[in-house]
Amino acid sequence: MRLPARPTIYEINTAVFLERLGRGRGRPLALDEVPGAEWDALAALPVDAVWLMGVWQRSPTGLEIALTDPALDAGNRAALPDLRPEDVIGSPYCVRDYVVDERFGGPGALAAARAALAARGLGLILDYVPNHVAPDHPWTTTRPGAFLAGSDEDLRAQPEAFLRTAGGVFAKGRDPYFAPWPDVVQLDAFAPVLRHAVAGTLTVVGGQCDGLRCDMAMLMTNEVFARTWGERAGPPPAEEFWPTLIARVRAAHPDLLFMAEAYWDMEWTLQQQGFDLCYDKRLYDRLAHESAESVRGHLQADAAYQERLVRFVENHDEPRAAATFGPAQARAAAVTVSTLPGARLFHEGQLEGRRTRIPVFLGRGPDEPADGDLRAFYERLLRAVADGDLRRGEWRLCACEGWPDNDSHRRLVAWCWTAPETRELVVVNLAGAPAQARVRPPWDDLRGRDWDLVDRLDGRRFERGGDELGSEGLYVDLDPWGAHFLAWRPMGEG
């Protein structure tokens, strides 16, 4: 299945999802046992693809290491105060092998889940972790040249940075800014043997899904890998890791989508190296910590670049949106990321206002009350995105103008969508104070008729004269963190 343009993606923590569904049976369900009503509910939101995070075999060796780590244990207990020994199942990013874990029903169960999703028009996205694997991954013995090697002396001198495996001593996986991860070993991005092996693995994986979410994808670029490992990595090869790999996998699966988790302003680089979509972490940071003017500046980037970004206010790596933003601010941020070009990503529990970020080592999450009002808001928002034809429309940023004695327009950001049969205007107040402005959409045919504006978020209707709209723009007055999602129609139509 080829995923549609500007897809809406819904991330599910596979282990926690199946544990919740299986409580009535006394055991977690397998993927082929998920009730159809669960997939129906996602299709009805609507979304275009489900990302089943963490389906691959988890490492027994990695689990043993994790169980002895005090910091990991503290994080698990903070999230799950009634922690039981069986709740800790190991990290899905400490991959033992790219085979569906038997705890989830194995490859056949994944195939059944994929078929169930496809029957509802939904694609399936799975993980690929390019930077590291578990210490007991088969490659440590069959392809030791695929790893960044260490020595017994390295292990003695830096036990926090090296690990002995069945295939020898290897460096622990890391990025350039933090200490090594304790439970994984580092793959060598420059090694031809690794690149060949990964192409074979992902060709198999690509036959089981419609898209791959590539973890920390920038770590495998020549620039970042050389900066992280220096002389130990050796000279960079002439070719980058990603372009040839993506081309080889696409030769077998032409419609497979590649989505990069990307940080450090590496999005453009990864797009140029073949990724269809890259995380827009910069927008998340601006929404969480900066001003509307910062967001407006971000949205002035090249349109083609923005079309290949993934917008979000929550995923499994970030704190829960309900715990990061205030209630009204969270809704303003959600309207923003949902109505911009590119893809939009939602995380299981986000729509219900869950506040506890679940560590990936856990197979169970805490019981938290759902926020029914927030759920209803998200259902209206996602339906508005679908009904507004944002998939086909042309997006443009709009000017917000104020008055000499009122500069509150600086708190607003506005944009519009124009499609053959629809027009939409989105205005968001990204501040905790009221704001007024004249918003100027780029439509030159407003004069000479009256217009009916319907807010898709709450159903309110506004009638405005086209002559005033064409000459002065639309007057808006928004409460703190307020938003409009306005469908425009000439009076008497629709």
Coordinates of C-alpha atoms in Angstrom, one line a residue:
M1 CA 0.0 0.0 0.0
R2 CA 1.3 3.4 -0.9
L3 CA 0.6 5.9 1.9
P4 CA -1.3 9.0 0.9
A5 CA 0.3 12.5 0.7
R6 CA 0.4 14.3 4.0
P7 CA -0.5 11.2 6.0
T8 CA -1.9 11.1 9.6
I9 CA 0.0 8.6 11.6
Y10 CA -1.0 7.0 14.9
E11 CA 1.8 5.5 17.1
I12 CA 0.9 2.5 19.3
N13 CA 3.2 1.0 21.9
T14 CA 2.6 -2.6 20.8
A15 CA 3.4 -4.3 24.1
V16 CA 1.3 -1.9 26.3
F17 CA -1.6 -1.9 23.8
L18 CA -1.8 -5.7 23.7
E19 CA -1.5 -6.0 27.5
R20 CA -4.4 -3.6 27.9
L21 CA -6.6 -5.5 25.4
G22 CA -5.8 -8.8 27.1
R23 CA -6.7 -7.9 30.7
G24 CA -10.1 -9.5 30.4
R25 CA -8.4 -12.8 29.3
G26 CA -5.7 -12.7 31.9
R27 CA -2.9 -12.4 29.3
P28 CA -1.7 -10.0 26.6
L29 CA -3.3 -10.6 23.2
A30 CA -1.4 -11.4 20.1
L31 CA -1.5 -9.1 17.1
D32 CA -3.9 -11.4 15.3
E33 CA -6.3 -11.3 18.3
V34 CA -6.9 -7.5 18.3
P35 CA -10.7 -7.0 18.0
G36 CA -11.7 -5.4 14.8
A37 CA -13.4 -2.7 16.7
E38 CA -10.0 -1.4 17.8
W39 CA -8.9 -0.9 14.2
D40 CA -12.3 0.4 13.3
A41 CA -12.0 3.2 15.9
L42 CA -8.6 4.3 14.5
A43 CA -9.9 4.3 10.9
A44 CA -12.9 6.4 12.1
L45 CA -10.8 9.1 13.6
P46 CA -9.6 9.1 10.8
V47 CA -5.9 8.2 10.4
D48 CA -4.0 6.9 7.4
A49 CA -1.3 4.6 9.1
V50 CA -0.6 2.9 12.3
W51 CA 2.9 2.7 13.6
L52 CA 3.3 -0.4 15.7
M53 CA 6.2 0.6 17.8
G54 CA 8.4 -2.3 19.1
V55 CA 7.3 -5.5 17.4
W56 CA 10.8 -7.0 16.9
Q57 CA 12.5 -9.6 19.1
R58 CA 13.7 -8.1 22.4
S59 CA 17.0 -9.2 23.8
P60 CA 17.3 -11.4 26.8
T61 CA 20.8 -10.1 27.3
G62 CA 19.7 -6.5 27.0
L63 CA 16.9 -7.3 29.5
E64 CA 19.5 -8.6 32.0
I65 CA 21.5 -5.5 31.7
A66 CA 18.5 -3.2 32.0
L67 CA 17.4 -5.0 35.2
T68 CA 20.6 -4.1 36.9
D69 CA 20.6 -0.4 35.9
P70 CA 19.4 1.7 38.9
A71 CA 18.4 4.7 36.7
L72 CA 16.2 2.6 34.5
D73 CA 14.6 0.9 37.5
A74 CA 13.8 4.3 39.0
G75 CA 12.2 5.5 35.8
N76 CA 10.1 2.4 35.5
R77 CA 8.9 2.7 39.1
A78 CA 8.1 6.4 38.6
A79 CA 5.9 5.5 35.7
L80 CA 4.4 2.4 37.2
P81 CA 4.3 2.5 41.0
D82 CA 2.9 -1.0 41.3
L83 CA 5.7 -2.4 39.1
R84 CA 5.8 -6.2 38.9
P85 CA 8.8 -8.2 37.8
E86 CA 7.0 -9.4 34.6
D87 CA 6.3 -5.8 33.6
V88 CA 9.9 -5.2 32.6
I89 CA 10.3 -6.8 29.2
G90 CA 13.4 -5.1 27.7
S91 CA 13.8 -2.3 25.2
P92 CA 12.3 -2.5 21.7
Y93 CA 15.4 -0.5 20.6
C94 CA 17.7 -3.3 21.9
V95 CA 16.8 -5.6 18.9
R96 CA 17.7 -9.3 19.2
D97 CA 16.6 -9.9 15.6
Y98 CA 14.3 -8.3 13.0
V99 CA 11.7 -11.1 13.5
V100 CA 8.3 -10.4 15.1
D101 CA 8.5 -11.3 18.8
E102 CA 6.6 -14.4 19.7
R103 CA 5.1 -12.6 22.7
F104 CA 3.1 -10.7 20.0
G105 CA 2.3 -13.8 18.0
G106 CA 5.2 -13.9 15.6
P107 CA 5.3 -13.0 11.9
G108 CA 2.0 -14.6 11.1
A109 CA 0.2 -12.5 13.7
L110 CA 1.8 -9.3 12.3
A111 CA 0.7 -10.3 8.8
A112 CA -2.9 -10.7 10.1
A113 CA -2.8 -7.3 11.7
R114 CA -1.5 -5.7 8.6
A115 CA -4.3 -7.3 6.6
A116 CA -6.9 -6.0 9.1
L117 CA -5.5 -2.5 8.8
A118 CA -5.3 -2.7 5.0
A119 CA -9.0 -3.8 4.9
R120 CA -9.8 -0.4 6.6
G121 CA -7.5 1.6 4.3
L122 CA -4.8 1.9 6.9
G123 CA -1.1 1.4 6.3
L124 CA 1.4 -0.2 8.7
I125 CA 4.7 1.4 9.8
L126 CA 7.4 -0.5 11.7
D127 CA 10.7 0.4 13.3
Y128 CA 14.3 0.1 12.1
V129 CA 17.2 0.9 14.5
P130 CA 20.2 1.6 12.3
N131 CA 22.8 2.7 14.9
H132 CA 22.9 -0.4 17.2
V133 CA 21.7 -3.9 18.0
A134 CA 21.5 -6.1 21.1
P135 CA 24.7 -7.8 22.4
D136 CA 23.2 -11.1 21.5
H137 CA 22.2 -10.2 17.9
P138 CA 23.3 -13.0 15.5
W139 CA 25.5 -10.6 13.6
T140 CA 27.9 -10.3 16.6
T141 CA 29.2 -13.8 15.6
T142 CA 28.3 -14.1 11.9
R143 CA 29.3 -10.5 10.9
P144 CA 31.6 -9.1 13.5
G145 CA 33.0 -6.7 10.9
A146 CA 29.7 -4.9 11.0
F147 CA 30.5 -3.5 14.5
L148 CA 32.8 -0.9 15.9
A149 CA 35.4 -3.1 17.5
G150 CA 37.2 -2.6 20.8
S151 CA 39.9 -4.5 22.6
D152 CA 40.3 -6.1 26.0
E153 CA 42.3 -3.1 27.0
D154 CA 39.4 -0.8 26.0
L155 CA 37.1 -2.9 28.1
R156 CA 39.3 -2.7 31.1
A157 CA 39.9 1.0 30.8
Q158 CA 36.3 2.0 29.8
P159 CA 33.8 -0.6 30.9
E160 CA 31.1 2.0 30.6
A161 CA 31.8 2.3 26.9
F162 CA 32.6 -1.3 25.7
L163 CA 30.9 -4.6 26.0
R164 CA 32.1 -8.2 25.6
T165 CA 29.8 -10.3 23.3
A166 CA 30.1 -13.8 21.9
G167 CA 31.7 -12.3 18.8
G168 CA 34.3 -10.1 20.7
V169 CA 34.6 -6.7 22.4
F170 CA 32.5 -4.0 20.8
A171 CA 31.8 -0.4 21.5
K172 CA 28.5 0.4 23.2
G173 CA 26.0 2.3 21.1
R174 CA 25.9 6.1 21.6
D175 CA 25.3 9.4 20.0
P176 CA 27.9 12.3 20.2
Y177 CA 26.3 14.2 23.0
F178 CA 25.5 11.6 25.7
A179 CA 27.0 8.6 27.5
P180 CA 26.8 5.2 25.8
W181 CA 23.6 3.2 26.1
P182 CA 24.3 0.3 28.5
D183 CA 22.4 -2.5 26.6
V184 CA 23.4 -2.2 22.9
V185 CA 26.5 -2.5 20.7
Q186 CA 27.5 0.0 18.0
L187 CA 27.2 -0.8 14.4
D188 CA 29.9 0.6 12.0
A189 CA 28.2 2.9 9.6
F190 CA 31.3 3.0 7.4
A191 CA 31.6 -0.8 7.0
P192 CA 30.6 -2.3 3.6
V193 CA 29.6 -5.6 5.3
L194 CA 27.1 -3.7 7.4
R195 CA 25.6 -1.8 4.5
H196 CA 25.2 -5.0 2.5
A197 CA 23.6 -6.9 5.5
V198 CA 21.2 -4.1 6.3
A199 CA 20.0 -3.9 2.7
G200 CA 19.1 -7.6 2.9
T201 CA 17.4 -7.2 6.3
L202 CA 15.3 -4.2 5.3
T203 CA 14.3 -5.9 2.0
V204 CA 12.7 -8.6 4.1
V205 CA 11.2 -6.1 6.6
G206 CA 9.9 -3.9 3.8
G207 CA 7.7 -6.8 2.7
Q208 CA 5.9 -6.8 6.0
C209 CA 4.9 -3.1 6.2
D210 CA 4.2 0.1 4.3
G211 CA 6.7 2.3 6.0
L212 CA 9.8 2.3 8.1
R213 CA 10.4 4.7 11.0
C214 CA 14.2 4.9 11.2
D215 CA 15.4 5.6 14.8
M216 CA 18.0 8.4 15.2
A217 CA 18.6 8.3 11.5
M218 CA 21.2 11.2 11.5
L219 CA 23.7 9.1 13.5
M220 CA 24.5 7.1 10.3
T221 CA 25.4 10.0 8.2
N222 CA 29.1 10.3 7.4
E223 CA 29.3 13.7 9.1
V224 CA 27.8 12.6 12.4
F225 CA 29.3 9.2 12.6
A226 CA 32.8 10.6 12.0
R227 CA 32.2 13.3 14.7
T228 CA 30.9 10.7 17.2
W229 CA 33.7 8.1 16.7
G230 CA 36.7 10.0 15.3
E231 CA 39.8 7.9 14.6
R232 CA 38.1 4.7 15.7
A233 CA 35.7 5.0 12.8
G234 CA 38.4 5.6 10.2
P235 CA 38.0 7.7 7.1
P236 CA 34.4 8.1 5.8
P237 CA 33.6 6.3 2.6
A238 CA 32.8 8.2 -0.5
E239 CA 29.1 7.2 -0.4
E240 CA 26.7 8.0 2.4
F241 CA 24.9 5.2 4.3
W242 CA 21.3 6.1 3.4
P243 CA 21.0 6.8 -0.3
T244 CA 22.3 3.5 -1.6
L245 CA 20.4 1.6 1.1
I246 CA 17.1 3.3 0.4
A247 CA 17.5 2.7 -3.3
R248 CA 18.2 -1.0 -2.9
V249 CA 15.2 -1.5 -0.6
R250 CA 13.0 0.5 -2.9
A251 CA 14.0 -1.7 -5.8
A252 CA 12.1 -4.4 -4.1
H253 CA 9.4 -2.3 -2.5
P254 CA 8.8 0.9 -4.6
D255 CA 6.0 2.3 -2.4
L256 CA 7.8 1.8 0.9
L257 CA 7.8 5.1 2.9
F258 CA 11.0 6.0 4.8
M259 CA 10.5 8.3 7.9
A260 CA 13.5 9.6 9.8
E261 CA 13.7 10.4 13.5
A262 CA 15.9 13.5 13.1
Y263 CA 17.5 16.1 15.3
W264 CA 20.2 18.8 15.3
D265 CA 18.8 20.5 12.2
M266 CA 19.6 17.4 10.1
E267 CA 16.2 17.2 8.5
W268 CA 17.2 18.8 5.1
T269 CA 20.3 16.6 4.9
L270 CA 18.2 13.4 5.4
Q271 CA 15.6 14.5 3.0
Q272 CA 18.3 14.9 0.4
Q273 CA 19.6 11.4 1.2
G274 CA 16.3 9.8 0.3
F275 CA 13.9 10.1 3.3
D276 CA 10.3 10.9 2.5
L277 CA 9.6 12.3 5.9
C278 CA 11.7 13.7 8.8
Y279 CA 10.6 14.6 12.3
D280 CA 10.1 18.3 12.9
K281 CA 11.5 18.4 16.4
R282 CA 12.3 22.1 16.0
L283 CA 8.6 23.0 15.7
Y284 CA 7.9 21.0 18.8
D285 CA 10.5 22.9 20.7
R286 CA 9.2 26.2 19.5
L287 CA 5.6 25.3 20.5
A288 CA 6.7 24.1 23.9
H289 CA 9.2 26.8 24.8
E290 CA 9.1 29.8 22.4
S291 CA 6.9 32.5 21.0
A292 CA 4.4 32.7 18.1
E293 CA 6.9 34.8 16.2
S294 CA 9.4 32.0 16.5
V295 CA 6.8 29.6 15.1
R296 CA 6.0 32.0 12.3
G297 CA 9.7 32.2 11.4
H298 CA 9.9 28.4 11.3
L299 CA 6.9 28.3 8.9
Q300 CA 8.6 30.6 6.4
A301 CA 10.9 27.7 5.3
D302 CA 10.8 26.4 1.8
A303 CA 7.4 24.8 1.0
A304 CA 9.0 21.6 -0.5
Y305 CA 11.0 21.1 2.7
Q306 CA 7.9 21.5 4.9
E307 CA 6.0 19.0 2.8
R308 CA 8.4 16.3 4.1
L309 CA 8.3 17.1 7.8
V310 CA 6.4 15.1 10.5
R311 CA 4.6 17.5 12.9
F312 CA 3.9 16.3 16.5
V313 CA 3.4 17.4 20.1
E314 CA 4.0 14.0 21.5
N315 CA 5.6 10.6 20.8
H316 CA 7.2 7.9 22.9
D317 CA 10.5 9.8 23.3
E318 CA 8.9 13.1 24.5
P319 CA 7.0 13.9 27.7
R320 CA 3.2 13.6 27.4
A321 CA 1.7 16.7 25.8
A322 CA -0.8 16.9 28.7
A323 CA 2.1 17.1 31.1
T324 CA 4.1 19.5 29.0
F325 CA 1.6 22.1 27.9
G326 CA -1.3 23.7 29.8
P327 CA -4.7 22.4 28.8
A328 CA -5.5 25.3 26.5
Q329 CA -2.0 25.5 25.2
A330 CA -2.0 21.8 24.3
R331 CA -5.1 22.3 22.2
A332 CA -3.5 25.3 20.4
A333 CA -0.4 23.2 19.7
A334 CA -2.5 20.3 18.5
V335 CA -4.4 22.6 16.0
T336 CA -1.1 23.9 14.8
V337 CA 0.6 20.6 14.1
S338 CA -2.5 19.0 12.6
T339 CA -3.2 21.7 10.0
L340 CA 0.3 22.3 8.5
P341 CA 1.8 20.7 5.4
G342 CA 3.6 17.4 5.8
A343 CA 2.6 14.5 7.9
R344 CA 1.1 14.6 11.4
L345 CA 1.9 12.1 14.2
F346 CA -0.3 11.3 17.1
H347 CA 0.7 9.0 20.0
E348 CA -1.5 6.4 21.8
G349 CA -2.9 8.1 24.9
Q350 CA -2.4 11.7 23.6
L351 CA -6.0 12.0 22.5
E352 CA -7.2 11.0 26.0
G353 CA -4.8 13.3 27.9
R354 CA -2.6 10.7 29.5
R355 CA 0.1 12.3 31.5
T356 CA 2.6 9.5 32.2
R357 CA 5.3 8.8 29.7
I358 CA 5.7 5.0 29.7
P359 CA 9.4 3.9 29.5
V360 CA 9.9 1.6 26.5
F361 CA 11.2 -1.2 28.8
L362 CA 7.7 -1.7 30.2
G363 CA 5.0 -4.0 28.9
R364 CA 2.3 -2.4 31.0
G365 CA 1.2 1.2 31.5
P366 CA -0.5 2.8 34.5
D367 CA -4.2 3.2 34.7
E368 CA -5.1 6.8 34.1
P369 CA -8.5 8.5 33.7
A370 CA -9.3 9.6 30.2
D371 CA -10.2 13.2 29.5
G372 CA -13.4 12.9 27.6
D373 CA -13.6 16.6 26.6
L374 CA -10.1 16.4 25.1
R375 CA -10.9 13.2 23.3
A376 CA -14.0 14.9 21.7
F377 CA -11.8 17.8 20.7
Y378 CA -9.3 15.6 19.0
E379 CA -12.1 13.7 17.2
R380 CA -13.4 17.0 15.9
L381 CA -9.9 18.2 14.9
L382 CA -9.0 15.0 13.0
R383 CA -12.4 15.0 11.2
A384 CA -11.9 18.6 10.3
V385 CA -8.5 17.9 8.8
A386 CA -10.0 15.1 6.7
D387 CA -13.1 17.1 5.7
G388 CA -11.0 20.2 4.9
D389 CA -9.2 18.5 2.1
L390 CA -5.8 19.4 3.5
R391 CA -4.3 16.5 1.6
R392 CA -4.8 18.0 -1.8
G393 CA -4.9 21.7 -1.0
E394 CA -2.2 24.4 -1.5
W395 CA -0.9 25.8 1.8
R396 CA 0.2 29.4 2.4
L397 CA 1.2 31.4 5.4
C398 CA -0.9 34.5 6.0
A399 CA -0.1 37.9 7.3
C400 CA -1.5 39.1 10.6
E401 CA -1.7 42.9 10.9
G402 CA -2.3 45.0 14.0
W403 CA -2.8 48.6 15.0
P404 CA -0.4 51.3 16.4
D405 CA -1.9 50.9 19.9
N406 CA -2.3 47.1 19.8
D407 CA 0.5 44.8 18.9
S408 CA -1.2 41.6 20.1
H409 CA -1.3 40.4 16.5
R410 CA 2.3 39.2 17.2
R411 CA 0.7 36.4 19.3
L412 CA -1.1 35.0 16.3
V413 CA 0.0 32.7 13.5
A414 CA -2.3 32.1 10.5
W415 CA -2.3 30.0 7.3
C416 CA -4.7 29.0 4.6
W417 CA -5.4 26.0 2.4
T418 CA -6.9 26.3 -1.1
A419 CA -8.2 23.3 -3.0
P420 CA -10.5 23.2 -6.1
E421 CA -13.6 23.0 -4.0
T422 CA -12.6 24.1 -0.5
R423 CA -10.9 27.0 1.3
E424 CA -9.7 26.9 4.9
L425 CA -8.2 29.5 7.1
V426 CA -6.5 28.5 10.4
V427 CA -5.6 31.2 13.0
V428 CA -4.0 30.2 16.3
N429 CA -3.2 32.3 19.3
L430 CA 0.1 30.9 20.7
A431 CA 0.1 33.0 23.9
G432 CA -1.5 33.1 27.2
A433 CA -3.2 36.5 26.6
P434 CA -5.9 37.6 24.2
A435 CA -5.0 38.7 20.7
Q436 CA -6.6 40.7 17.9
A437 CA -5.6 41.1 14.3
R438 CA -6.6 41.5 10.7
V439 CA -5.7 38.3 8.8
R440 CA -5.1 38.6 5.1
P441 CA -5.7 35.4 3.1
P442 CA -4.3 35.5 -0.4
W443 CA -7.6 35.1 -2.2
D444 CA -8.2 37.9 -4.8
D445 CA -11.9 37.1 -5.5
L446 CA -13.4 38.0 -2.1
R447 CA -15.0 41.3 -3.1
G448 CA -18.5 41.7 -4.5
R449 CA -20.2 38.9 -2.4
D450 CA -20.8 37.9 1.1
W451 CA -19.1 34.9 2.8
D452 CA -20.1 32.2 5.2
L453 CA -17.3 31.2 7.6
V454 CA -17.9 28.0 9.6
D455 CA -15.5 27.0 12.4
R456 CA -14.8 23.3 12.0
L457 CA -13.7 23.1 15.6
D458 CA -16.9 24.2 17.3
G459 CA -19.5 24.8 14.6
R460 CA -19.8 28.6 15.1
R461 CA -20.8 30.5 11.9
F462 CA -19.7 34.0 10.9
E463 CA -21.1 36.1 8.0
R464 CA -18.6 38.6 6.5
G465 CA -18.8 41.0 3.6
G466 CA -16.4 40.3 0.8
D467 CA -15.5 44.0 0.2
E468 CA -14.2 44.4 3.7
L469 CA -12.4 41.1 3.6
G470 CA -10.8 42.0 0.3
S471 CA -9.6 45.4 1.5
E472 CA -8.9 45.1 5.2
G473 CA -8.7 41.3 5.8
L474 CA -10.6 39.2 8.4
Y475 CA -10.9 40.7 11.8
V476 CA -10.2 38.0 14.5
D477 CA -10.3 38.3 18.3
L478 CA -9.0 35.1 20.0
D479 CA -8.9 34.2 23.7
P480 CA -5.6 33.0 25.2
W481 CA -4.5 29.8 23.3
G482 CA -7.6 30.1 21.1
A483 CA -7.9 28.9 17.5
H484 CA -10.1 29.1 14.5
F485 CA -10.3 26.5 11.7
L486 CA -12.6 28.3 9.3
A487 CA -14.2 26.8 6.2
W488 CA -15.0 29.6 3.7
R489 CA -18.0 29.5 1.3
P490 CA -19.8 32.2 -0.7
M491 CA -23.2 32.8 0.9
G492 CA -25.9 30.7 -0.5
E493 CA -23.6 27.8 -1.4
G494 CA -23.2 24.5 0.4

